[in-house]
GROMACS .gro file of C-alpha atoms in nm:
model
  387
    1MET     CA    1   0.000   0.000   0.000
    2GLU     CA    2   0.297   0.231   0.050
    3TYR     CA    3   0.391   0.172  -0.313
    4ALA     CA    4   0.034   0.238  -0.427
    5GLN     CA    5   0.021   0.557  -0.221
    6ARG     CA    6   0.345   0.681  -0.380
    7ASN     CA    7   0.192   0.637  -0.726
    8LEU     CA    8  -0.113   0.833  -0.613
    9ASP     CA    9   0.094   1.106  -0.449
   10VAL     CA   10   0.299   1.155  -0.767
   11GLY     CA   11   0.026   1.091  -1.022
   12TRP     CA   12  -0.258   1.304  -0.889
   13PRO     CA   13  -0.087   1.645  -0.856
   14ASN     CA   14   0.130   1.608  -1.169
   15PHE     CA   15  -0.097   1.430  -1.415
   16ILE     CA   16  -0.455   1.469  -1.298
   17ALA     CA   17  -0.511   1.785  -1.098
   18GLN     CA   18  -0.340   2.020  -1.345
   19GLN     CA   19  -0.310   2.069  -1.719
   20LEU     CA   20  -0.048   1.831  -1.853
   21SER     CA   21   0.275   1.961  -1.998
   22LEU     CA   22   0.630   1.844  -2.042
   23ASN     CA   23   0.719   2.043  -1.731
   24GLY     CA   24   0.579   1.764  -1.515
   25MET     CA   25   0.788   1.492  -1.678
   26PRO     CA   26   1.098   1.523  -1.453
   27GLN     CA   27   0.895   1.445  -1.139
   28PHE     CA   28   0.729   1.152  -1.311
   29ALA     CA   29   1.061   1.022  -1.447
   30LEU     CA   30   1.208   1.025  -1.096
   31ALA     CA   31   0.908   0.839  -0.959
   32SER     CA   32   0.940   0.587  -1.242
   33LEU     CA   33   1.292   0.498  -1.136
   34LEU     CA   34   1.167   0.431  -0.784
   35ASN     CA   35   0.831   0.268  -0.849
   36SER     CA   36   0.854   0.082  -1.185
   37PRO     CA   37   0.503   0.199  -1.282
   38PHE     CA   38   0.509   0.065  -1.637
   39GLU     CA   39   0.544  -0.308  -1.580
   40ALA     CA   40   0.225  -0.515  -1.581
   41HIS     CA   41   0.022  -0.470  -1.265
   42HIS     CA   42  -0.033  -0.845  -1.224
   43LYS     CA   43   0.339  -0.917  -1.263
   44GLN     CA   44   0.422  -0.669  -0.992
   45LEU     CA   45   0.163  -0.812  -0.754
   46GLN     CA   46   0.296  -1.163  -0.814
   47ARG     CA   47   0.627  -1.056  -0.663
   48ARG     CA   48   0.454  -0.931  -0.349
   49PHE     CA   49   0.174  -1.183  -0.291
   50LYS     CA   50   0.166  -1.560  -0.334
   51SER     CA   51  -0.211  -1.583  -0.307
   52PRO     CA   52  -0.390  -1.550  -0.645
   53LYS     CA   53  -0.693  -1.420  -0.453
   54LEU     CA   54  -0.494  -1.135  -0.302
   55GLN     CA   55  -0.347  -1.056  -0.644
   56ALA     CA   56  -0.697  -1.044  -0.788
   57MET     CA   57  -0.836  -0.836  -0.501
   58LEU     CA   58  -0.572  -0.569  -0.559
   59SER     CA   59  -0.601  -0.556  -0.938
   60PHE     CA   60  -0.967  -0.606  -1.035
   61GLN     CA   61  -1.009  -0.228  -1.033
   62ASP     CA   62  -0.799  -0.206  -1.351
   63LEU     CA   63  -1.126  -0.278  -1.531
   64TYR     CA   64  -1.241   0.072  -1.439
   65VAL     CA   65  -0.975   0.220  -1.668
   66GLY     CA   66  -1.060  -0.022  -1.948
   67LEU     CA   67  -0.776  -0.269  -1.893
   68THR     CA   68  -0.709  -0.607  -1.736
   69PRO     CA   69  -0.455  -0.670  -1.458
   70TYR     CA   70  -0.241  -0.839  -1.723
   71SER     CA   71  -0.230  -0.535  -1.953
   72ALA     CA   72  -0.261  -0.245  -1.707
   73PRO     CA   73   0.061  -0.068  -1.604
   74ALA     CA   74   0.137  -0.098  -1.235
   75VAL     CA   75   0.086   0.276  -1.189
   76PHE     CA   76  -0.283   0.193  -1.153
   77SER     CA   77  -0.211   0.057  -0.809
   78LEU     CA   78  -0.309   0.415  -0.722
   79LEU     CA   79  -0.670   0.294  -0.750
   80GLN     CA   80  -0.613   0.071  -0.448
   81ALA     CA   81  -0.458   0.363  -0.260
   82ILE     CA   82  -0.774   0.564  -0.324
   83GLU     CA   83  -1.007   0.282  -0.220
   84LEU     CA   84  -0.821   0.139   0.078
   85ASN     CA   85  -0.624   0.434   0.214
   86GLU     CA   86  -0.851   0.730   0.145
   87GLY     CA   87  -1.190   0.564   0.096
   88VAL     CA   88  -1.460   0.621  -0.163
   89TYR     CA   89  -1.763   0.847  -0.139
   90TYR     CA   90  -2.127   0.797  -0.224
   91PRO     CA   91  -2.378   1.081  -0.284
   92VAL     CA   92  -2.691   1.007  -0.081
   93GLY     CA   93  -2.984   0.984  -0.318
   94GLY     CA   94  -2.776   0.834  -0.598
   95PHE     CA   95  -2.525   0.970  -0.845
   96HIS     CA   96  -2.794   1.158  -1.035
   97LYS     CA   97  -2.788   1.394  -0.737
   98VAL     CA   98  -2.445   1.512  -0.854
   99ALA     CA   99  -2.582   1.596  -1.198
  100LYS     CA  100  -2.886   1.767  -1.049
  101GLY     CA  101  -2.664   1.968  -0.817
  102LEU     CA  102  -2.450   2.087  -1.107
  103LEU     CA  103  -2.764   2.173  -1.304
  104THR     CA  104  -2.894   2.385  -1.017
  105ILE     CA  105  -2.565   2.572  -0.981
  106CYS     CA  106  -2.546   2.641  -1.355
  107ARG     CA  107  -2.901   2.773  -1.369
  108GLU     CA  108  -2.833   3.000  -1.073
  109LEU     CA  109  -2.541   3.142  -1.274
  110GLY     CA  110  -2.765   3.207  -1.575
  111VAL     CA  111  -2.677   2.907  -1.789
  112LYS     CA  112  -2.949   2.802  -2.034
  113PHE     CA  113  -3.004   2.438  -2.129
  114LYS     CA  114  -3.154   2.283  -2.441
  115PHE     CA  115  -3.238   1.919  -2.376
  116ASN     CA  116  -3.333   1.637  -2.616
  117SER     CA  117  -3.161   1.818  -2.902
  118ALA     CA  118  -2.906   1.601  -3.081
  119VAL     CA  119  -2.622   1.772  -3.269
  120ASP     CA  120  -2.572   1.659  -3.629
  121GLU     CA  121  -2.256   1.851  -3.715
  122ILE     CA  122  -2.003   2.104  -3.586
  123LEU     CA  123  -1.929   2.362  -3.853
  124VAL     CA  124  -1.587   2.529  -3.847
  125GLY     CA  125  -1.515   2.865  -4.007
  126GLY     CA  126  -1.253   3.115  -3.895
  127LYS     CA  127  -1.303   3.159  -3.524
  128ILE     CA  128  -1.680   3.137  -3.535
  129TYR     CA  129  -1.831   2.796  -3.477
  130ALA     CA  130  -2.179   2.670  -3.530
  131TYR     CA  131  -2.341   2.343  -3.453
  132GLU     CA  132  -2.642   2.214  -3.640
  133LEU     CA  133  -2.914   2.042  -3.444
  134GLN     CA  134  -3.138   1.772  -3.583
  135GLY     CA  135  -3.415   1.949  -3.767
  136GLY     CA  136  -3.183   2.206  -3.922
  137GLU     CA  137  -3.155   2.461  -3.641
  138LEU     CA  138  -2.818   2.637  -3.652
  139LEU     CA  139  -2.660   2.776  -3.335
  140GLN     CA  140  -2.343   2.987  -3.318
  141SER     CA  141  -2.089   2.984  -3.041
  142ASP     CA  142  -1.759   3.149  -2.944
  143VAL     CA  143  -1.646   2.835  -2.762
  144ILE     CA  144  -1.773   2.479  -2.784
  145VAL     CA  145  -1.720   2.229  -2.502
  146ALA     CA  146  -1.821   1.882  -2.619
  147ASN     CA  147  -1.924   1.640  -2.346
  148ALA     CA  148  -2.017   1.360  -2.585
  149ASP     CA  149  -1.741   1.100  -2.599
  150LEU     CA  150  -1.439   1.239  -2.782
  151PRO     CA  151  -1.408   0.967  -3.052
  152TYR     CA  152  -1.775   1.010  -3.143
  153VAL     CA  153  -1.739   1.387  -3.185
  154GLU     CA  154  -1.420   1.354  -3.386
  155LEU     CA  155  -1.544   1.080  -3.617
  156ASN     CA  156  -1.906   1.190  -3.662
  157LEU     CA  157  -1.948   1.563  -3.599
  158LEU     CA  158  -1.628   1.731  -3.724
  159PRO     CA  159  -1.536   1.784  -4.091
  160GLU     CA  160  -1.276   1.529  -4.192
  161GLN     CA  161  -0.996   1.781  -4.252
  162PHE     CA  162  -1.007   1.892  -3.889
  163ARG     CA  163  -1.010   1.551  -3.721
  164ARG     CA  164  -0.722   1.429  -3.508
  165LYS     CA  165  -0.508   1.163  -3.665
  166GLY     CA  166  -0.480   0.816  -3.520
  167LEU     CA  167  -0.824   0.776  -3.363
  168GLY     CA  168  -0.906   0.503  -3.611
  169ASP     CA  169  -0.640   0.290  -3.442
  170ALA     CA  170  -0.730   0.388  -3.085
  171GLU     CA  171  -0.762   0.122  -2.816
  172TYR     CA  172  -1.097   0.111  -2.640
  173SER     CA  173  -1.198  -0.010  -2.298
  174SER     CA  174  -1.429  -0.309  -2.264
  175GLY     CA  175  -1.796  -0.333  -2.330
  176VAL     CA  176  -2.021  -0.387  -2.031
  177VAL     CA  177  -2.355  -0.555  -1.973
  178ALA     CA  178  -2.515  -0.372  -1.681
  179PHE     CA  179  -2.808  -0.519  -1.489
  180TYR     CA  180  -3.024  -0.304  -1.263
  181TRP     CA  181  -3.250  -0.523  -1.051
  182GLY     CA  182  -3.525  -0.432  -0.810
  183CYS     CA  183  -3.587  -0.721  -0.569
  184ASP     CA  184  -3.878  -0.791  -0.334
  185ARG     CA  185  -3.647  -0.895  -0.050
  186GLN     CA  186  -3.307  -0.801   0.086
  187TRP     CA  187  -2.992  -0.998   0.016
  188PRO     CA  188  -2.757  -0.952   0.313
  189GLN     CA  189  -2.487  -1.159   0.142
  190LEU     CA  190  -2.404  -0.848  -0.062
  191ALA     CA  191  -2.218  -0.548   0.077
  192HIS     CA  192  -2.243  -0.206  -0.085
  193HIS     CA  193  -1.949  -0.311  -0.305
  194THR     CA  194  -1.890  -0.678  -0.389
  195VAL     CA  195  -1.654  -0.824  -0.648
  196PHE     CA  196  -1.713  -1.176  -0.780
  197LEU     CA  197  -1.413  -1.354  -0.930
  198SER     CA  198  -1.419  -1.651  -1.162
  199THR     CA  199  -1.231  -1.967  -1.072
  200ASP     CA  200  -1.070  -1.914  -1.414
  201TYR     CA  201  -0.964  -1.558  -1.329
  202ALA     CA  202  -0.704  -1.506  -1.604
  203GLY     CA  203  -0.910  -1.688  -1.866
  204SER     CA  204  -1.214  -1.473  -1.796
  205TRP     CA  205  -1.016  -1.157  -1.874
  206ASP     CA  206  -0.853  -1.314  -2.179
  207ARG     CA  207  -1.180  -1.424  -2.337
  208VAL     CA  208  -1.339  -1.079  -2.319
  209PHE     CA  209  -1.042  -0.853  -2.392
  210LYS     CA  210  -0.828  -1.059  -2.631
  211GLN     CA  211  -1.062  -1.312  -2.786
  212GLN     CA  212  -1.360  -1.073  -2.782
  213ARG     CA  213  -1.608  -1.339  -2.676
  214MET     CA  214  -1.806  -1.416  -2.362
  215GLY     CA  215  -1.744  -1.788  -2.328
  216SER     CA  216  -1.961  -2.005  -2.107
  217GLY     CA  217  -1.758  -2.015  -1.787
  218GLY     CA  218  -1.774  -1.787  -1.486
  219PHE     CA  219  -1.711  -1.415  -1.502
  220ASN     CA  220  -1.525  -1.151  -1.308
  221PHE     CA  221  -1.789  -0.892  -1.227
  222TYR     CA  222  -1.877  -0.608  -0.991
  223CYS     CA  223  -2.195  -0.577  -0.787
  224ALA     CA  224  -2.331  -0.273  -0.600
  225ALA     CA  225  -2.608  -0.275  -0.340
  226ALA     CA  226  -2.641   0.096  -0.263
  227SER     CA  227  -2.915   0.049  -0.002
  228ARG     CA  228  -2.645  -0.068   0.241
  229THR     CA  229  -2.542   0.297   0.258
  230ASP     CA  230  -2.852   0.477   0.131
  231PRO     CA  231  -3.192   0.327   0.228
  232SER     CA  232  -3.369   0.580   0.004
  233VAL     CA  233  -3.283   0.388  -0.314
  234CYS     CA  234  -3.552   0.124  -0.259
  235PRO     CA  235  -3.857   0.053  -0.039
  236GLU     CA  236  -3.796  -0.091   0.305
  237GLY     CA  237  -3.746  -0.467   0.296
  238HIS     CA  238  -3.653  -0.459  -0.073
  239ASP     CA  239  -3.320  -0.439  -0.254
  240ALA     CA  240  -3.170  -0.247  -0.547
  241ILE     CA  241  -2.884  -0.436  -0.710
  242MET     CA  242  -2.656  -0.320  -0.992
  243VAL     CA  243  -2.416  -0.558  -1.167
  244LEU     CA  244  -2.143  -0.477  -1.423
  245VAL     CA  245  -2.020  -0.767  -1.639
  246PRO     CA  246  -1.733  -0.703  -1.885
  247CYS     CA  247  -1.815  -0.810  -2.239
  248PRO     CA  248  -1.674  -0.771  -2.593
  249LEU     CA  249  -1.690  -0.452  -2.800
  250LEU     CA  250  -1.902  -0.373  -3.102
  251PRO     CA  251  -1.724  -0.325  -3.437
  252PRO     CA  252  -1.604   0.027  -3.527
  253THR     CA  253  -1.880   0.256  -3.646
  254PRO     CA  254  -1.821   0.373  -4.005
  255GLU     CA  255  -1.842   0.739  -4.099
  256GLY     CA  256  -2.198   0.862  -4.077
  257GLY     CA  257  -2.292   0.666  -3.767
  258ASP     CA  258  -2.439   0.354  -3.935
  259SER     CA  259  -2.546   0.111  -3.661
  260ARG     CA  260  -2.363  -0.165  -3.851
  261THR     CA  261  -2.585  -0.445  -3.733
  262GLN     CA  262  -2.452  -0.681  -4.003
  263ALA     CA  263  -2.083  -0.577  -4.005
  264GLY     CA  264  -1.842  -0.847  -4.114
  265GLY     CA  265  -2.128  -1.076  -4.207
  266ARG     CA  266  -2.227  -1.112  -3.841
  267ASP     CA  267  -2.560  -1.019  -3.686
  268TRP     CA  268  -2.429  -0.798  -3.406
  269ASP     CA  269  -2.769  -0.733  -3.252
  270ALA     CA  270  -2.814  -1.108  -3.213
  271GLU     CA  271  -2.465  -1.139  -3.065
  272VAL     CA  272  -2.532  -0.860  -2.815
  273ALA     CA  273  -2.853  -1.033  -2.710
  274GLN     CA  274  -2.652  -1.352  -2.657
  275TRP     CA  275  -2.393  -1.163  -2.448
  276MET     CA  276  -2.675  -1.037  -2.229
  277GLU     CA  277  -2.826  -1.381  -2.174
  278THR     CA  278  -2.486  -1.539  -2.111
  279ALA     CA  279  -2.401  -1.266  -1.860
  280ARG     CA  280  -2.735  -1.300  -1.680
  281LYS     CA  281  -2.701  -1.677  -1.654
  282GLY     CA  282  -2.344  -1.652  -1.527
  283VAL     CA  283  -2.424  -1.386  -1.266
  284LEU     CA  284  -2.724  -1.574  -1.129
  285GLN     CA  285  -2.520  -1.893  -1.112
  286GLN     CA  286  -2.237  -1.725  -0.919
  287PHE     CA  287  -2.487  -1.555  -0.687
  288GLU     CA  288  -2.625  -1.896  -0.593
  289GLU     CA  289  -2.304  -2.100  -0.587
  290ALA     CA  290  -2.053  -1.849  -0.447
  291ALA     CA  291  -2.275  -1.633  -0.226
  292GLY     CA  292  -2.551  -1.873  -0.123
  293MET     CA  293  -2.821  -1.653  -0.277
  294ALA     CA  294  -3.062  -1.930  -0.376
  295GLY     CA  295  -3.386  -1.795  -0.520
  296PHE     CA  296  -3.241  -1.460  -0.627
  297ALA     CA  297  -3.390  -1.480  -0.977
  298ASP     CA  298  -3.739  -1.529  -0.830
  299SER     CA  299  -3.698  -1.215  -0.618
  300ILE     CA  300  -3.648  -0.987  -0.919
  301ARG     CA  301  -3.951  -0.764  -0.972
  302ALA     CA  302  -3.799  -0.502  -1.202
  303GLU     CA  303  -3.510  -0.522  -1.446
  304LEU     CA  304  -3.326  -0.271  -1.662
  305VAL     CA  305  -3.038  -0.389  -1.882
  306TYR     CA  306  -2.779  -0.182  -2.069
  307THR     CA  307  -2.568  -0.356  -2.333
  308PRO     CA  308  -2.289  -0.217  -2.554
  309ARG     CA  309  -2.557  -0.127  -2.807
  310ASP     CA  310  -2.732   0.087  -2.545
  311TRP     CA  311  -2.407   0.258  -2.443
  312GLN     CA  312  -2.344   0.331  -2.811
  313GLN     CA  313  -2.691   0.457  -2.900
  314ARG     CA  314  -2.786   0.637  -2.577
  315TYR     CA  315  -2.450   0.793  -2.491
  316SER     CA  316  -2.258   0.798  -2.823
  317LEU     CA  317  -1.984   0.571  -2.688
  318GLU     CA  318  -1.784   0.443  -2.983
  319ARG     CA  319  -1.797   0.062  -3.009
  320GLY     CA  320  -2.013   0.058  -2.695
  321ALA     CA  321  -1.700   0.100  -2.480
  322ALA     CA  322  -1.850   0.186  -2.141
  323PHE     CA  323  -1.530   0.346  -2.007
  324GLY     CA  324  -1.431   0.529  -2.327
  325LEU     CA  325  -1.075   0.502  -2.453
  326ALA     CA  326  -0.857   0.257  -2.263
  327HIS     CA  327  -0.575   0.385  -2.043
  328SER     CA  328  -0.298   0.189  -2.213
  329LEU     CA  329   0.051   0.340  -2.204
  330ASN     CA  330   0.013   0.505  -2.544
  331GLN     CA  331  -0.317   0.662  -2.431
  332LEU     CA  332  -0.212   0.765  -2.082
  333ALA     CA  333  -0.136   1.111  -1.941
  334ILE     CA  334   0.036   1.330  -2.202
  335PHE     CA  335  -0.041   1.069  -2.472
  336ARG     CA  336  -0.417   1.079  -2.412
  337PRO     CA  337  -0.618   1.308  -2.645
  338SER     CA  338  -0.592   1.663  -2.516
  339PRO     CA  339  -0.904   1.846  -2.396
  340ARG     CA  340  -0.822   2.142  -2.623
  341HIS     CA  341  -0.853   2.043  -2.988
  342PRO     CA  342  -0.519   2.065  -3.172
  343ASN     CA  343  -0.672   2.170  -3.505
  344VAL     CA  344  -0.976   2.377  -3.410
  345ASP     CA  345  -0.942   2.685  -3.190
  346ASP     CA  346  -1.188   2.714  -2.902
  347LEU     CA  347  -1.314   2.356  -2.929
  348TYR     CA  348  -1.278   2.165  -2.602
  349PHE     CA  349  -1.364   1.820  -2.471
  350VAL     CA  350  -1.463   1.682  -2.135
  351GLY     CA  351  -1.543   1.324  -2.041
  352ALA     CA  352  -1.381   0.984  -2.013
  353SER     CA  353  -1.182   0.974  -2.337
  354THR     CA  354  -0.987   1.295  -2.288
  355ARG     CA  355  -0.745   1.392  -2.011
  356PRO     CA  356  -0.715   1.319  -1.729
  357GLY     CA  357  -0.930   1.007  -1.784
  358ASN     CA  358  -1.246   0.822  -1.690
  359GLY     CA  359  -1.433   0.791  -1.364
  360LEU     CA  360  -1.636   1.060  -1.193
  361PRO     CA  361  -1.351   1.226  -0.997
  362LEU     CA  362  -1.128   1.249  -1.305
  363VAL     CA  363  -1.407   1.367  -1.536
  364LEU     CA  364  -1.510   1.643  -1.293
  365THR     CA  365  -1.145   1.741  -1.248
  366GLY     CA  366  -1.108   1.756  -1.626
  367ALA     CA  367  -1.415   1.978  -1.652
  368ARG     CA  368  -1.265   2.219  -1.399
  369LEU     CA  369  -0.939   2.231  -1.592
  370VAL     CA  370  -1.124   2.305  -1.916
  371ALA     CA  371  -1.322   2.584  -1.750
  372ASP     CA  372  -0.999   2.735  -1.615
  373ASP     CA  373  -0.839   2.713  -1.959
  374VAL     CA  374  -1.133   2.882  -2.133
  375VAL     CA  375  -1.134   3.167  -1.880
  376ALA     CA  376  -0.758   3.214  -1.917
  377ARG     CA  377  -0.756   3.201  -2.297
  378ARG     CA  378  -1.073   3.397  -2.366
  379PRO     CA  379  -1.096   3.675  -2.106
  380ASP     CA  380  -1.273   3.885  -2.370
  381LEU     CA  381  -1.582   3.668  -2.337
  382PHE     CA  382  -1.612   3.724  -1.965
  383ALA     CA  383  -1.527   4.095  -1.982
  384ARG     CA  384  -1.811   4.125  -2.232
  385ASP     CA  385  -2.052   3.951  -1.996
  386GLN     CA  386  -1.964   4.193  -1.716
  387GLN     CA  387  -2.033   4.504  -1.923
   0.00000   0.00000   0.00000
């Protein structure tokens, strides 16, 4: 944990909490000599722990940055430092309370919102930008901050001559099948956070990430039962369970946003449906066999399921990658797509696929950094507002 804390102490102030530049590289280089952050996380844990279960317990979180313990650099031990040393936080009422709180603050500051209005295209001309909404409405803007996933905006909304190079070869995080279950009884076997590990731990990662298939064995998956902390999420005596199961990705979306249901001669909608059923069967089986939760399926009274197709269609996540771009070494820190567009002045990005990375703390930190950058670079806009 001392090693993990060192990675957090170096990584957060130099590569997360401030705009990245080459000025921060000397500190990181020094830490690299001491901490070996680039070797595989699993390999590093093997040297410290003989128990495969302990190795798994301290590396499962690599999934949250779109990697496996076998491909993630050891620098991501900082995730364990956050969880075990500093602790994690939960907003009472659910995470939508965070969004509602931000909405309230923005409205109090005079921000206007236009909901349910999809953008078809970002038009670039000089230093004046416009974005066309579905239906043909054209809006002009001095600055655009895109909070749709960066690859989607680049590949679908920007004219080709302005797009960043290399996104076609980008590495994406995993797909996810997410189950949201409302149950008519409580399941005390589950804590607020529970991780289920397959007896074939390495094989489960390999099938999804390398072979891009679900397989029929057990899965490594995450389960949340928020009512352990927040009773308001479900009626008394009931339970609200959320499960995340890693799954393969959809094929790349061609220019124009075609759903590509038959890409490569395969019926992808049918495959996604099979992933969902395989995931459901595997989760229910592990609930019963590993946690003694016999009868769980019969307790389900409400179910909502998100598959990679839902992540793609509802949230514009390229290939249905739930965590955006992966945090592999060539997409980490200074090598991750910058929040300020390199080819289009006054176009910015926030979200999982830009710096500093995915996860609510990093995304909110990135949004703050973008706001600071806009204020610093365009003081004329704010002087105009104060007149």
